[in-house]
Each structure stands twice: as C-alpha cells, then as structure tokens.
mmCIF file of C-alpha atoms in Angstrom:
data_model
loop_
_atom_site.group_PDB
_atom_site.id
_atom_site.type_symbol
_atom_site.label_atom_id
_atom_site.label_comp_id
_atom_site.label_asym_id
_atom_site.label_seq_id
_atom_site.Cartn_x
_atom_site.Cartn_y
_atom_site.Cartn_z
ATOM 1 C CA MET L 1 0.000 0.000 0.000
ATOM 2 C CA ALA L 2 2.873 2.393 0.718
ATOM 3 C CA GLY L 3 3.410 4.965 -2.004
ATOM 4 C CA GLN L 4 0.143 4.181 -3.786
ATOM 5 C CA ASN L 5 -2.873 6.425 -4.173
ATOM 6 C CA LEU L 6 -4.910 5.674 -1.080
ATOM 7 C CA THR L 7 -8.638 5.645 -0.708
ATOM 8 C CA THR L 8 -10.053 6.550 2.690
ATOM 9 C CA SER L 9 -13.405 5.604 4.203
ATOM 10 C CA ILE L 10 -14.808 7.846 6.946
ATOM 11 C CA ILE L 11 -17.389 5.898 8.954
ATOM 12 C CA ILE L 12 -19.669 8.027 11.138
ATOM 13 C CA PRO L 13 -22.173 6.214 13.397
ATOM 14 C CA ALA L 14 -24.936 8.594 14.472
ATOM 15 C CA ASN L 15 -27.751 8.174 16.975
ATOM 16 C CA ASN L 16 -29.992 11.259 17.323
ATOM 17 C CA GLU L 17 -27.176 13.633 16.382
ATOM 18 C CA ALA L 18 -29.266 16.309 14.646
ATOM 19 C CA ILE L 19 -27.640 19.025 16.759
ATOM 20 C CA TRP L 20 -24.107 17.919 15.890
ATOM 21 C CA ILE L 21 -24.091 16.202 12.503
ATOM 22 C CA SER L 22 -23.939 19.380 10.384
ATOM 23 C CA ALA L 23 -20.833 20.696 12.116
ATOM 24 C CA CYS L 24 -19.238 17.251 11.911
ATOM 25 C CA LEU L 25 -19.848 16.856 8.178
ATOM 26 C CA GLU L 26 -18.910 20.441 7.339
ATOM 27 C CA ALA L 27 -15.585 19.943 9.094
ATOM 28 C CA VAL L 28 -14.972 16.644 7.282
ATOM 29 C CA LEU L 29 -15.810 18.190 3.912
ATOM 30 C CA ALA L 30 -13.458 21.092 4.665
ATOM 31 C CA SER L 31 -10.579 18.626 4.955
ATOM 32 C CA GLU L 32 -7.623 19.498 2.753
ATOM 33 C CA ARG L 33 -5.447 17.220 0.614
ATOM 34 C CA LEU L 34 -7.693 14.200 1.073
ATOM 35 C CA GLU L 35 -8.312 13.285 -2.548
ATOM 36 C CA GLN L 36 -10.029 9.886 -2.733
ATOM 37 C CA ALA L 37 -12.487 9.567 0.107
ATOM 38 C CA GLU L 38 -15.929 8.275 0.920
ATOM 39 C CA ILE L 39 -18.206 9.202 3.802
ATOM 40 C CA LEU L 40 -20.560 6.651 5.320
ATOM 41 C CA VAL L 41 -23.017 8.090 7.828
ATOM 42 C CA VAL L 42 -24.671 5.188 9.619
ATOM 43 C CA ALA L 43 -27.703 6.547 11.445
ATOM 44 C CA ASN L 44 -28.934 4.012 13.978
ATOM 45 C CA GLY L 45 -32.237 4.126 15.818
ATOM 46 C CA CYS L 46 -32.689 7.854 15.186
ATOM 47 C CA THR L 47 -35.959 9.492 16.211
ATOM 48 C CA ASP L 48 -34.904 12.972 15.115
ATOM 49 C CA ASN L 49 -33.946 14.326 11.679
ATOM 50 C CA THR L 50 -30.306 13.207 11.673
ATOM 51 C CA VAL L 51 -30.823 11.313 8.404
ATOM 52 C CA ASP L 52 -32.461 14.242 6.602
ATOM 53 C CA ILE L 53 -29.681 16.597 7.664
ATOM 54 C CA ALA L 54 -26.928 14.177 6.649
ATOM 55 C CA GLU L 55 -28.476 13.617 3.228
ATOM 56 C CA ARG L 56 -28.193 17.339 2.479
ATOM 57 C CA TYR L 57 -24.417 16.902 2.336
ATOM 58 C CA VAL L 58 -24.361 14.206 -0.348
ATOM 59 C CA LYS L 59 -24.197 16.737 -3.196
ATOM 60 C CA LEU L 60 -21.497 18.714 -1.390
ATOM 61 C CA ALA L 61 -19.441 15.539 -1.117
ATOM 62 C CA GLU L 62 -19.981 14.809 -4.804
ATOM 63 C CA ALA L 63 -18.862 18.352 -5.661
ATOM 64 C CA LYS L 64 -15.624 17.507 -3.870
ATOM 65 C CA LYS L 65 -15.447 14.318 -5.988
ATOM 66 C CA TRP L 66 -16.001 12.172 -2.933
ATOM 67 C CA SER L 67 -18.734 9.611 -2.523
ATOM 68 C CA MET L 68 -21.176 9.713 0.375
ATOM 69 C CA ARG L 69 -23.895 7.355 1.564
ATOM 70 C CA VAL L 70 -26.357 7.685 4.417
ATOM 71 C CA PHE L 71 -27.770 4.551 6.025
ATOM 72 C CA ASP L 72 -30.925 4.632 8.140
ATOM 73 C CA LEU L 73 -30.870 1.648 10.490
ATOM 74 C CA GLN L 74 -33.734 0.871 12.824
ATOM 75 C CA ILE L 75 -31.483 -0.680 15.464
ATOM 76 C CA GLY L 76 -30.055 1.875 17.879
ATOM 77 C CA ASP L 77 -26.676 0.232 18.395
ATOM 78 C CA LYS L 78 -23.326 1.936 17.724
ATOM 79 C CA LEU L 79 -21.366 -1.308 17.346
ATOM 80 C CA HIS L 80 -23.896 -2.625 14.830
ATOM 81 C CA ALA L 81 -23.639 0.690 12.985
ATOM 82 C CA LEU L 82 -19.841 0.425 12.865
ATOM 83 C CA ASN L 83 -20.109 -3.102 11.467
ATOM 84 C CA VAL L 84 -22.604 -2.030 8.806
ATOM 85 C CA GLY L 85 -20.362 0.876 7.844
ATOM 86 C CA ASP L 86 -17.348 -1.423 7.636
ATOM 87 C CA ARG L 87 -19.173 -3.884 5.397
ATOM 88 C CA HIS L 88 -19.916 -1.117 2.896
ATOM 89 C CA ALA L 89 -16.571 0.691 3.142
ATOM 90 C CA THR L 90 -14.038 0.308 0.346
ATOM 91 C CA GLY L 91 -11.121 2.402 1.617
ATOM 92 C CA ASP L 92 -7.532 1.326 2.259
ATOM 93 C CA VAL L 93 -7.715 3.478 5.400
ATOM 94 C CA ARG L 94 -10.716 3.297 7.739
ATOM 95 C CA ILE L 95 -11.429 6.364 9.864
ATOM 96 C CA TYR L 96 -14.009 5.930 12.631
ATOM 97 C CA LEU L 97 -15.460 9.278 13.650
ATOM 98 C CA ASP L 98 -18.083 10.134 16.250
ATOM 99 C CA ALA L 99 -20.868 12.336 14.896
ATOM 100 C CA ASP L 100 -20.319 15.047 17.517
ATOM 101 C CA VAL L 101 -16.618 15.498 16.719
ATOM 102 C CA GLN L 102 -15.212 18.323 14.594
ATOM 103 C CA VAL L 103 -11.935 17.683 12.794
ATOM 104 C CA SER L 104 -9.413 20.332 11.804
ATOM 105 C CA ASN L 105 -8.761 20.679 8.096
ATOM 106 C CA ARG L 106 -5.458 18.747 8.002
ATOM 107 C CA VAL L 107 -5.896 15.959 10.535
ATOM 108 C CA LEU L 108 -7.597 13.402 8.260
ATOM 109 C CA HIS L 109 -4.925 13.801 5.576
ATOM 110 C CA GLN L 110 -2.200 13.492 8.210
ATOM 111 C CA ILE L 111 -3.797 10.300 9.497
ATOM 112 C CA GLU L 112 -3.980 8.948 5.955
ATOM 113 C CA ARG L 113 -0.284 9.674 5.437
ATOM 114 C CA ALA L 114 0.677 8.107 8.771
ATOM 115 C CA LEU L 115 -1.116 4.913 7.773
ATOM 116 C CA ASP L 116 0.421 4.716 4.306
ATOM 117 C CA ARG L 117 2.459 1.633 5.179
ATOM 118 C CA GLU L 118 2.353 -2.103 4.590
ATOM 119 C CA GLU L 119 2.572 -3.052 8.258
ATOM 120 C CA ALA L 120 -0.451 -2.731 10.542
ATOM 121 C CA GLY L 121 -1.027 0.721 11.969
ATOM 122 C CA TRP L 122 -3.448 2.747 14.089
ATOM 123 C CA ALA L 123 -3.599 6.552 14.185
ATOM 124 C CA SER L 124 -5.395 9.539 15.667
ATOM 125 C CA GLY L 125 -4.942 13.260 16.136
ATOM 126 C CA LYS L 126 -4.557 15.619 19.087
ATOM 127 C CA LEU L 127 -7.753 15.710 21.113
ATOM 128 C CA ARG L 128 -9.124 19.063 22.257
ATOM 129 C CA MET L 129 -11.930 18.855 24.810
ATOM 130 C CA ALA L 130 -14.870 21.236 24.575
ATOM 131 C CA ALA L 131 -17.611 22.027 27.074
ATOM 132 C CA ALA L 132 -20.200 24.760 27.584
ATOM 133 C CA SER L 133 -20.876 24.568 31.320
ATOM 134 C CA ARG L 134 -18.395 25.903 33.880
ATOM 135 C CA VAL L 135 -18.272 22.629 35.790
ATOM 136 C CA SER L 136 -17.521 20.603 32.658
ATOM 137 C CA ARG L 137 -14.871 23.067 31.504
ATOM 138 C CA ALA L 138 -13.191 22.767 34.912
ATOM 139 C CA TYR L 139 -13.398 18.960 34.733
ATOM 140 C CA GLY L 140 -11.905 19.009 31.237
ATOM 141 C CA ARG L 141 -9.015 21.275 32.214
ATOM 142 C CA PHE L 142 -7.869 18.793 34.853
ATOM 143 C CA TRP L 143 -8.661 15.656 32.843
ATOM 144 C CA SER L 144 -6.677 16.929 29.871
ATOM 145 C CA ARG L 145 -3.577 17.084 32.130
ATOM 146 C CA VAL L 146 -3.847 13.460 33.242
ATOM 147 C CA PRO L 147 -0.834 11.679 31.635
ATOM 148 C CA PHE L 148 -2.954 9.372 29.479
ATOM 149 C CA MET L 149 -4.768 12.305 27.920
ATOM 150 C CA ALA L 150 -1.789 14.662 27.835
ATOM 151 C CA LYS L 151 1.061 12.396 26.755
ATOM 152 C CA SER L 152 -0.452 9.483 24.859
ATOM 153 C CA VAL L 153 -2.874 9.331 21.919
ATOM 154 C CA PRO L 154 -6.241 8.188 23.342
ATOM 155 C CA GLY L 155 -8.194 8.245 20.077
ATOM 156 C CA SER L 156 -11.463 9.112 21.816
ATOM 157 C CA GLY L 157 -14.026 10.003 19.160
ATOM 158 C CA LEU L 158 -11.550 9.611 16.283
ATOM 159 C CA PHE L 159 -9.298 6.712 15.397
ATOM 160 C CA ALA L 160 -8.181 5.045 12.192
ATOM 161 C CA VAL L 161 -6.483 1.903 10.918
ATOM 162 C CA ASN L 162 -4.949 0.848 7.637
ATOM 163 C CA LYS L 163 -5.809 -2.306 5.710
ATOM 164 C CA ALA L 164 -3.376 -4.537 7.596
ATOM 165 C CA GLY L 165 -4.566 -3.028 10.860
ATOM 166 C CA ARG L 166 -8.210 -3.729 10.078
ATOM 167 C CA GLU L 167 -7.338 -7.388 9.722
ATOM 168 C CA ARG L 168 -6.578 -7.472 13.465
ATOM 169 C CA TRP L 169 -10.249 -8.070 14.269
ATOM 170 C CA GLY L 170 -13.479 -9.176 12.621
ATOM 171 C CA ASP L 171 -16.746 -7.503 13.556
ATOM 172 C CA PHE L 172 -16.738 -4.973 16.364
ATOM 173 C CA PRO L 173 -17.691 -6.926 19.510
ATOM 174 C CA ASN L 174 -20.619 -5.846 21.669
ATOM 175 C CA ILE L 175 -18.640 -3.742 24.134
ATOM 176 C CA ILE L 176 -18.784 -0.256 25.637
ATOM 177 C CA SER L 177 -15.326 1.055 24.726
ATOM 178 C CA ASP L 178 -14.876 0.383 21.021
ATOM 179 C CA ASP L 179 -12.087 2.972 20.805
ATOM 180 C CA MET L 180 -10.116 1.437 23.691
ATOM 181 C CA TYR L 181 -10.599 -2.077 22.331
ATOM 182 C CA VAL L 182 -9.208 -1.192 18.906
ATOM 183 C CA ARG L 183 -6.343 0.906 20.312
ATOM 184 C CA LEU L 184 -5.172 -1.985 22.507
ATOM 185 C CA LEU L 185 -5.062 -4.322 19.522
ATOM 186 C CA PHE L 186 -1.933 -2.383 18.552
ATOM 187 C CA LYS L 187 1.366 -2.125 20.392
ATOM 188 C CA PRO L 188 2.476 1.415 21.314
ATOM 189 C CA ARG L 189 5.039 1.363 18.506
ATOM 190 C CA GLU L 190 2.225 0.589 16.034
ATOM 191 C CA ARG L 191 0.184 3.604 17.069
ATOM 192 C CA TYR L 192 0.770 6.977 15.456
ATOM 193 C CA GLY L 193 -0.224 10.392 16.693
ATOM 194 C CA VAL L 194 -0.408 13.214 14.161
ATOM 195 C CA PRO L 195 -0.212 16.949 14.955
ATOM 196 C CA GLY L 196 -3.639 17.798 13.557
ATOM 197 C CA THR L 197 -6.361 18.450 16.126
ATOM 198 C CA TYR L 198 -9.998 17.589 16.595
ATOM 199 C CA VAL L 199 -12.635 18.838 19.015
ATOM 200 C CA TRP L 200 -14.343 16.283 21.248
ATOM 201 C CA PRO L 201 -17.242 17.550 23.411
ATOM 202 C CA ILE L 202 -17.467 16.140 26.917
ATOM 203 C CA ALA L 203 -20.567 15.602 29.053
ATOM 204 C CA GLU L 204 -22.284 18.693 30.425
ATOM 205 C CA GLY L 205 -22.994 19.208 34.131
ATOM 206 C CA TRP L 206 -22.515 17.174 37.299
ATOM 207 C CA ARG L 207 -25.153 14.574 36.562
ATOM 208 C CA ASN L 208 -23.928 13.810 33.084
ATOM 209 C CA LEU L 209 -20.262 13.815 34.071
ATOM 210 C CA ILE L 210 -21.032 11.208 36.719
ATOM 211 C CA LYS L 211 -23.102 9.127 34.294
ATOM 212 C CA VAL L 212 -20.447 9.185 31.573
ATOM 213 C CA ARG L 213 -17.573 8.559 33.996
ATOM 214 C CA ARG L 214 -19.448 5.569 35.408
ATOM 215 C CA ARG L 215 -19.881 4.162 31.908
ATOM 216 C CA GLN L 216 -16.227 4.803 31.052
ATOM 217 C CA ASN L 217 -15.167 2.844 34.128
ATOM 218 C CA LYS L 218 -17.479 -0.007 33.160
ATOM 219 C CA GLY L 219 -15.945 -0.009 29.713
ATOM 220 C CA VAL L 220 -12.434 -0.333 31.149
ATOM 221 C CA GLU L 221 -13.564 -3.148 33.468
ATOM 222 C CA GLN L 222 -15.226 -4.920 30.560
ATOM 223 C CA ILE L 223 -12.030 -4.827 28.487
ATOM 224 C CA ALA L 224 -10.041 -6.180 31.446
ATOM 225 C CA GLU L 225 -12.515 -9.037 31.956
ATOM 226 C CA ARG L 226 -12.956 -10.055 28.317
ATOM 227 C CA TYR L 227 -9.677 -9.045 26.717
ATOM 228 C CA GLY L 228 -7.224 -8.899 29.600
ATOM 229 C CA HIS L 229 -4.396 -10.055 27.342
ATOM 230 C CA LEU L 230 -4.611 -6.724 25.496
ATOM 231 C CA LEU L 231 -3.719 -4.679 28.574
ATOM 232 C CA LYS L 232 -0.039 -5.329 27.916
ATOM 233 C CA ASN L 233 -0.394 -2.778 25.096
ATOM 234 C CA GLU L 234 -1.595 -0.014 27.426
ATOM 235 C CA ASP L 235 0.627 3.050 27.759
ATOM 236 C CA LYS L 236 -1.235 5.278 30.201
ATOM 237 C CA GLY L 237 1.861 6.192 32.184
ATOM 238 C CA ALA L 238 2.109 6.834 35.907
ATOM 239 C CA PHE L 239 0.122 9.525 37.705
ATOM 240 C CA ASP L 240 1.632 9.501 41.183
ATOM 241 C CA ARG L 241 0.745 11.668 44.161
ATOM 242 C CA LYS L 242 3.413 14.230 43.357
ATOM 243 C CA GLN L 243 2.089 14.685 39.825
ATOM 244 C CA ILE L 244 -1.519 14.821 41.035
ATOM 245 C CA ALA L 245 -0.593 17.472 43.590
ATOM 246 C CA SER L 246 1.217 19.529 40.963
ATOM 247 C CA VAL L 247 -1.726 19.513 38.557
ATOM 248 C CA ALA L 248 -4.190 20.081 41.412
ATOM 249 C CA LEU L 249 -2.309 23.193 42.510
ATOM 250 C CA ALA L 250 -2.345 24.522 38.948
ATOM 251 C CA TYR L 251 -6.054 23.708 38.440
ATOM 252 C CA PRO L 252 -7.682 23.570 41.888
ATOM 253 C CA ILE L 253 -11.292 23.911 40.732
ATOM 254 C CA GLY L 254 -10.774 21.317 38.035
ATOM 255 C CA PHE L 255 -9.227 18.962 40.570
ATOM 256 C CA PHE L 256 -12.168 19.452 42.921
ATOM 257 C CA VAL L 257 -14.704 18.649 40.182
ATOM 258 C CA TYR L 258 -12.722 15.711 38.828
ATOM 259 C CA ALA L 259 -12.086 14.233 42.273
ATOM 260 C CA THR L 260 -15.708 14.690 43.341
ATOM 261 C CA VAL L 261 -17.010 12.931 40.239
ATOM 262 C CA SER L 262 -14.499 10.113 40.749
ATOM 263 C CA LEU L 263 -15.468 9.626 44.391
ATOM 264 C CA ILE L 264 -19.201 9.643 43.669
ATOM 265 C CA VAL L 265 -18.737 7.035 40.946
ATOM 266 C CA ARG L 266 -16.525 4.917 43.181
ATOM 267 C CA PHE L 267 -18.686 4.920 46.305
ATOM 268 C CA THR L 268 -22.236 5.025 44.935
ATOM 269 C CA LYS L 269 -24.273 2.760 42.699
ATOM 270 C CA ASP L 270 -26.071 3.762 39.547
ATOM 271 C CA GLN L 271 -29.756 3.800 40.400
ATOM 272 C CA SER L 272 -30.943 6.084 37.621
ATOM 273 C CA GLY L 273 -32.309 3.307 35.394
ATOM 274 C CA GLU L 274 -31.874 5.674 32.440
ATOM 275 C CA ALA L 275 -31.081 4.564 28.927
ATOM 276 C CA TRP L 276 -27.556 5.428 27.864
ATOM 277 C CA SER L 277 -26.875 8.839 26.387
ATOM 278 C CA ARG L 278 -23.707 10.907 26.310
ATOM 279 C CA GLY L 279 -25.198 13.812 28.208
ATOM 280 C CA ARG L 280 -24.672 16.571 25.708
#
C-alpha cells in the first residue's frame, strides 16, 4: 500500500445527532489534501432528523469528488452501525469518527499519510476537549492534564487503521469502549499520533459527568474481563501523588470537580435506570 494512491473511508455512526451532525460533516468536507475519500453516515435508531440533515451533504461531497452514503438503520446500536459501515466501506484506510466530533482541516490527511504503510497501523490526532458549562470546563481542564490524555494518543471520538490493521479483528464486539478495544489491539510502537487536532465535546454538568464517567469505568472493566491479554499494550503512564498534587495546585477547581465525580462514581451505585446517552 505504501506509495500508492490511497482511498479513505470515513465511517460516522450517528444516533440522534441532529444538533451535531452538520458541524461534523462540514468539518470533514473542509478537509484538505484528502483526494479519494468516501463518507458513510450510519444513522442508527434515530428518532430525530439526523438522516435528513446528513443527506443534504451528499451533493457537497460529490462536488468535492467524494462519494457519500447515508444509512438509516432501525437498530439503535453503535457497534452494529460500525459493522454495517465497515461492510460497505471500500477504503484502504478506515477512519471511525463520532458524529459530535469536529476535525481540523489537516488531521484526516495526516492520518492517511501516517497509515500509508504495509505493516499494521493505528492513528489519531490531538484531542481538544470542549464544554459549555463551567463545571464541565473545569473537569476538562484537569482531565486533559492526566498523563494518558496529555502524553499518549487516546483516540477518543476519532481513530483510524490501515488495511493490515483492520485485519486485526473481525466484527466490532458488543462492548462499551470500542475505541479502547481497537487501540489496545496495537502495540504502542504501532500507534501513530499526528499533529492535527480535533474537538471532542465532553458531558455537560454534574449529573452527566457522573453518568459518563461511570460508563467509562465499566468499559475499562469490561475490556479487562474479556480481553485482559490486550492490557499489555496499554501506555497510560504513571500519575503519582506528586504529579496529582502539581496539577491540582495549577487547576484547583478542576481537581475538585474531577475528584468529586471520581469519588461519587466509586462509592455510589447507579440507580438512575436511564437509557444510555452521552449527556450533551
């Protein structure tokens, strides 16, 4: 594959993303130097007008000489949507993008270049958290300084693999943390971070931060239980008391919010009974 003209598939699962899907697609279509690409929006279980909005961008994609398809699935399941998108994708590079993420104009091309190799590879860009509420902004300021977020390439909301990398697994399994699962299929030396950025919105407000953090923890536990052998590929890095104290002194409000959310999740049970949502 190296040195050849690559084709890139951008797979976007979307469940009731009418508020976000326009900004996501406009950012993707503003991408520079990405010549042969296809967009696959896989709407799943939508009860809003996500599909109608996404379909408005088909002609804009065609004007860019890209192809674009919008699927309207009745099943509200992200992993099923990813599998459907994969079955219809034709690209040498597969980019998996959450529908509420906004990419910068160079990051997708940089990812494509990073994955232009024969050996298996995984790639993502530099994550920039975004939040509207004061409490979520404070949470994000501290979280973004945690070593895993600050020094590694987490791939939350945006990750990609090349053809050899996609052969590492079959269908996406029915798990919570699809991004973590795929990242851990690759050794640290097989993962590539590019300088381009993307914006990833985090949950808004105390209640949603707690709900999302609880689900994130469950996702990590699930990976450990089902795919414990993959944990050898983790590269989170240490976050000892000295480092925590240093970041806490620099961002005291953020530390308070982050620590409070962590303690509530650790010492209380989820009794909400609510269906999962990301709390935007």
